[in-house]
Amino acid sequence: MIANLIATLVEEDHAEDDGVLAPDDRLTCHVHGRWIHQCVASPVHVNPVTRHRWCRGCDAELGVVVDELSGDVAMRCPRCGRGGSAATARLIAACRASISARRAA
């Protein structure tokens, strides 16, 4: 399983460097060296500018719930209950895909 993670990290690093993979579409995190769903709750993954894990209306960090058993991932604002954005939707999709990739490993 670790070998698959390392191989995927390296592959995604090269694809991102070559401009064929958007950072939002990564299944791994180059900062933490983990599958993205395992570290998405880290403050490092909050960005008010791009609206990743950020509620523009409340100026609040979105909470994260990752259920590896069901494969579900949810992010919502602790103040208003919303906070969705295109960036958050892409991050949720990447987390779900990362759970699937880890299971396949």
Coordinates of N, CA and C in Angstrom, one line a residue:
M1 N 0.8 -1.2 0.0 CA 0.0 0.0 0.0 C 0.9 1.3 0.0
I2 N 1.9 1.3 0.8 CA 2.8 2.4 0.8 C 3.5 2.6 -0.5
A3 N 3.9 1.5 -1.2 CA 4.5 1.7 -2.5 C 3.6 2.3 -3.5
N4 N 2.3 2.0 -3.4 CA 1.3 2.6 -4.4 C 1.2 4.1 -4.0
L5 N 1.2 4.5 -2.8 CA 1.1 5.9 -2.4 C 2.3 6.6 -2.9
I6 N 3.5 6.1 -2.7 CA 4.7 6.8 -3.1 C 4.8 6.9 -4.7
A7 N 4.4 5.8 -5.3 CA 4.4 5.9 -6.8 C 3.4 6.9 -7.3
T8 N 2.2 7.0 -6.7 CA 1.2 8.0 -7.1 C 1.7 9.4 -6.8
L9 N 2.3 9.6 -5.6 CA 2.9 10.9 -5.3 C 3.9 11.4 -6.4
V10 N 4.8 10.5 -6.7 CA 5.8 10.8 -7.7 C 5.2 11.1 -9.1
E11 N 4.2 10.2 -9.5 CA 3.6 10.4 -10.7 C 2.8 11.7 -10.8
E12 N 2.1 12.1 -9.7 CA 1.4 13.3 -9.7 C 2.3 14.5 -9.7
D13 N 3.4 14.4 -8.9 CA 4.4 15.5 -8.9 C 4.8 15.8 -10.4
H14 N 5.2 14.8 -11.1 CA 5.7 15.0 -12.5 C 4.6 15.5 -13.4
A15 N 3.4 15.0 -13.2 CA 2.3 15.4 -14.1 C 1.9 16.9 -13.8
E16 N 2.0 17.3 -12.5 CA 1.7 18.7 -12.2 C 2.8 19.6 -12.7
D17 N 4.1 19.2 -12.6 CA 5.2 19.9 -13.1 C 5.1 20.1 -14.6
D18 N 4.6 19.1 -15.3 CA 4.5 19.1 -16.8 C 3.2 19.8 -17.2
G19 N 2.4 20.3 -16.3 CA 1.2 21.0 -16.6 C 0.1 20.2 -17.1
V20 N 0.1 18.9 -16.9 CA -1.0 18.1 -17.3 C -2.0 17.6 -16.2
L21 N -1.6 18.0 -15.0 CA -2.5 17.8 -13.8 C -2.6 19.0 -13.0
A22 N -3.9 19.4 -12.8 CA -4.1 20.6 -12.0 C -3.9 20.2 -10.5
P23 N -3.4 21.1 -9.7 CA -3.2 20.8 -8.3 C -4.5 20.4 -7.6
D24 N -5.6 20.9 -8.0 CA -6.9 20.5 -7.4 C -7.3 19.1 -7.7
D25 N -6.7 18.5 -8.7 CA -7.1 17.2 -9.1 C -6.2 16.1 -8.6
R26 N -5.3 16.4 -7.7 CA -4.3 15.5 -7.1 C -5.1 14.6 -6.2
L27 N -4.7 13.3 -6.1 CA -5.2 12.4 -5.1 C -4.3 12.3 -3.9
T28 N -3.1 12.8 -4.1 CA -2.1 12.8 -3.0 C -1.8 14.3 -2.6
C29 N -1.2 14.4 -1.4 CA -0.7 15.7 -1.0 C 0.8 15.8 -0.9
H30 N 1.4 16.7 -1.7 CA 2.8 16.7 -1.8 C 3.4 17.3 -0.5
V31 N 2.6 18.1 0.3 CA 3.0 18.7 1.5 C 3.1 17.7 2.6
H32 N 2.1 16.8 2.8 CA 2.0 15.9 3.9 C 2.5 14.5 3.4
G33 N 2.7 14.2 2.1 CA 3.1 12.9 1.7 C 2.1 11.8 2.0
R34 N 0.8 12.2 1.9 CA -0.3 11.2 2.2 C -1.4 11.3 1.1
W35 N -2.3 10.4 1.2 CA -3.5 10.5 0.3 C -4.3 11.8 0.8
I36 N -4.8 12.5 -0.2 CA -5.4 13.8 0.2 C -6.6 13.7 1.2
H37 N -7.3 12.6 1.2 CA -8.4 12.5 2.1 C -7.9 12.3 3.6
Q38 N -6.6 11.9 3.7 CA -6.1 11.7 5.0 C -5.6 13.0 5.7
C39 N -5.4 14.1 4.9 CA -4.8 15.3 5.5 C -5.6 16.5 5.1
V40 N -6.8 16.4 4.4 CA -7.5 17.5 3.9 C -8.0 18.4 5.1
A41 N -8.1 17.9 6.3 CA -8.6 18.7 7.4 C -7.5 19.6 8.0
S42 N -6.3 19.4 7.5 CA -5.2 20.3 8.0 C -5.4 21.7 7.6
P43 N -5.0 22.7 8.4 CA -5.1 24.1 8.1 C -4.4 24.5 6.8
V44 N -3.4 23.7 6.4 CA -2.7 24.0 5.2 C -3.6 23.9 4.0
H45 N -4.7 23.2 4.0 CA -5.6 23.0 2.9 C -6.7 24.1 2.9
V46 N -6.6 25.1 3.7 CA -7.6 26.2 3.7 C -7.0 27.3 3.0
N47 N -7.8 27.8 2.0 CA -7.4 29.0 1.2 C -8.5 29.9 0.9
P48 N -8.6 31.1 1.6 CA -9.7 32.0 1.4 C -9.7 32.6 0.0
V49 N -8.6 32.7 -0.6 CA -8.5 33.3 -2.0 C -9.1 32.4 -3.0
T50 N -8.8 31.1 -3.0 CA -9.3 30.2 -4.0 C -10.6 29.5 -3.5
R51 N -11.0 29.8 -2.3 CA -12.2 29.2 -1.6 C -12.1 27.7 -1.3
H52 N -10.9 27.2 -1.3 CA -10.7 25.8 -0.8 C -11.0 25.8 0.7
R53 N -12.0 25.0 1.1 CA -12.4 24.8 2.5 C -12.6 26.2 3.2
W54 N -13.3 27.1 2.4 CA -13.5 28.4 3.0 C -14.9 28.9 2.6
C55 N -15.6 29.5 3.6 CA -16.9 30.0 3.4 C -16.8 31.5 3.2
R56 N -17.0 32.0 2.0 CA -16.9 33.4 1.7 C -17.9 34.3 2.5
G57 N -19.1 33.8 2.6 CA -20.1 34.5 3.4 C -19.8 34.7 4.8
C58 N -19.2 33.8 5.5 CA -19.0 33.8 6.9 C -17.5 34.1 7.2
D59 N -16.7 34.1 6.2 CA -15.2 34.2 6.5 C -14.8 33.1 7.5
A60 N -15.2 31.9 7.3 CA -14.9 30.8 8.2 C -14.3 29.6 7.5
E61 N -13.5 28.9 8.2 CA -12.9 27.6 7.7 C -14.0 26.6 7.7
L62 N -14.1 25.8 6.6 CA -15.1 24.8 6.5 C -14.6 23.6 7.4
G63 N -15.6 23.0 8.1 CA -15.3 21.7 8.8 C -15.3 20.6 7.8
V64 N -14.5 19.5 8.1 CA -14.4 18.4 7.2 C -14.8 17.1 7.9
V65 N -15.5 16.2 7.2 CA -15.8 14.9 7.7 C -15.5 13.9 6.6
V66 N -14.6 13.0 6.9 CA -14.2 12.0 6.0 C -14.5 10.6 6.6
D67 N -15.4 9.9 5.9 CA -15.7 8.5 6.3 C -15.1 7.5 5.3
E68 N -14.0 6.9 5.7 CA -13.3 6.0 4.8 C -14.1 4.7 4.6
L69 N -15.0 4.3 5.5 CA -15.7 3.1 5.3 C -16.8 3.3 4.1
S70 N -17.5 4.4 4.2 CA -18.5 4.6 3.2 C -18.0 5.3 2.0
G71 N -16.8 6.0 2.1 CA -16.2 6.7 1.0 C -16.8 8.1 0.9
D72 N -17.5 8.6 1.9 CA -18.2 9.9 1.8 C -17.3 11.0 2.4
V73 N -17.3 12.1 1.8 CA -16.6 13.3 2.3 C -17.5 14.5 2.3
A74 N -17.5 15.2 3.4 CA -18.4 16.4 3.4 C -17.6 17.6 4.0
M75 N -17.9 18.8 3.5 CA -17.3 20.0 4.0 C -18.4 21.0 4.2
R76 N -18.5 21.7 5.3 CA -19.5 22.7 5.5 C -19.1 23.7 6.5
C77 N -19.7 24.8 6.4 CA -19.4 26.0 7.3 C -20.0 25.7 8.7
P78 N -19.2 25.9 9.8 CA -19.7 25.7 11.1 C -20.7 26.8 11.5
R79 N -20.7 27.9 10.8 CA -21.5 29.0 11.2 C -22.9 29.0 10.4
C80 N -22.8 28.9 9.1 CA -24.1 29.0 8.3 C -24.5 27.6 7.7
G81 N -23.6 26.6 7.8 CA -24.0 25.3 7.2 C -23.8 25.2 5.7
R82 N -23.3 26.3 5.1 CA -23.1 26.2 3.6 C -21.6 26.2 3.4
G83 N -21.2 27.1 2.5 CA -19.8 27.2 2.2 C -19.3 26.5 1.0
G84 N -20.2 26.0 0.2 CA -19.8 25.3 -1.0 C -19.3 26.2 -2.1
S85 N -18.4 25.7 -2.9 CA -17.8 26.5 -4.0 C -17.3 25.4 -5.0
A86 N -17.0 25.9 -6.2 CA -16.4 25.0 -7.2 C -15.1 24.4 -6.6
A87 N -14.3 25.2 -5.9 CA -13.0 24.7 -5.4 C -13.3 23.6 -4.4
T88 N -14.3 23.8 -3.5 CA -14.6 22.8 -2.5 C -15.2 21.5 -3.1
A89 N -16.0 21.7 -4.2 CA -16.5 20.5 -4.9 C -15.4 19.7 -5.5
R90 N -14.4 20.3 -6.1 CA -13.3 19.6 -6.7 C -12.4 18.9 -5.6
L91 N -12.3 19.6 -4.4 CA -11.5 19.0 -3.3 C -12.3 17.7 -2.8
I92 N -13.6 17.8 -2.7 CA -14.4 16.7 -2.2 C -14.2 15.5 -3.2
A93 N -14.3 15.8 -4.5 CA -14.2 14.8 -5.5 C -12.8 14.2 -5.5
A94 N -11.8 15.0 -5.3 CA -10.4 14.4 -5.2 C -10.3 13.5 -3.9
C95 N -10.9 13.9 -2.8 CA -10.8 13.1 -1.6 C -11.5 11.8 -1.8
R96 N -12.7 11.8 -2.5 CA -13.4 10.6 -2.7 C -12.6 9.6 -3.7
A97 N -12.0 10.2 -4.7 CA -11.1 9.5 -5.6 C -9.9 8.9 -4.9
S98 N -9.4 9.7 -3.9 CA -8.2 9.2 -3.2 C -8.6 8.0 -2.3
I99 N -9.8 8.1 -1.7 CA -10.3 6.9 -0.9 C -10.3 5.7 -1.8
S100 N -10.9 5.8 -3.0 CA -11.0 4.7 -3.9 C -9.6 4.2 -4.3
A101 N -8.7 5.1 -4.6 CA -7.3 4.7 -5.0 C -6.6 4.0 -3.8
R102 N -6.8 4.4 -2.6 CA -6.2 3.8 -1.4 C -6.8 2.4 -1.3
R103 N -8.1 2.2 -1.5 CA -8.7 0.9 -1.4 C -8.2 0.0 -2.4
A104 N -7.9 0.5 -3.6 CA -7.4 -0.3 -4.7 C -6.0 -0.8 -4.5
A105 N -5.3 -0.1 -3.7 CA -3.9 -0.4 -3.5 C -3.6 -1.7 -2.8

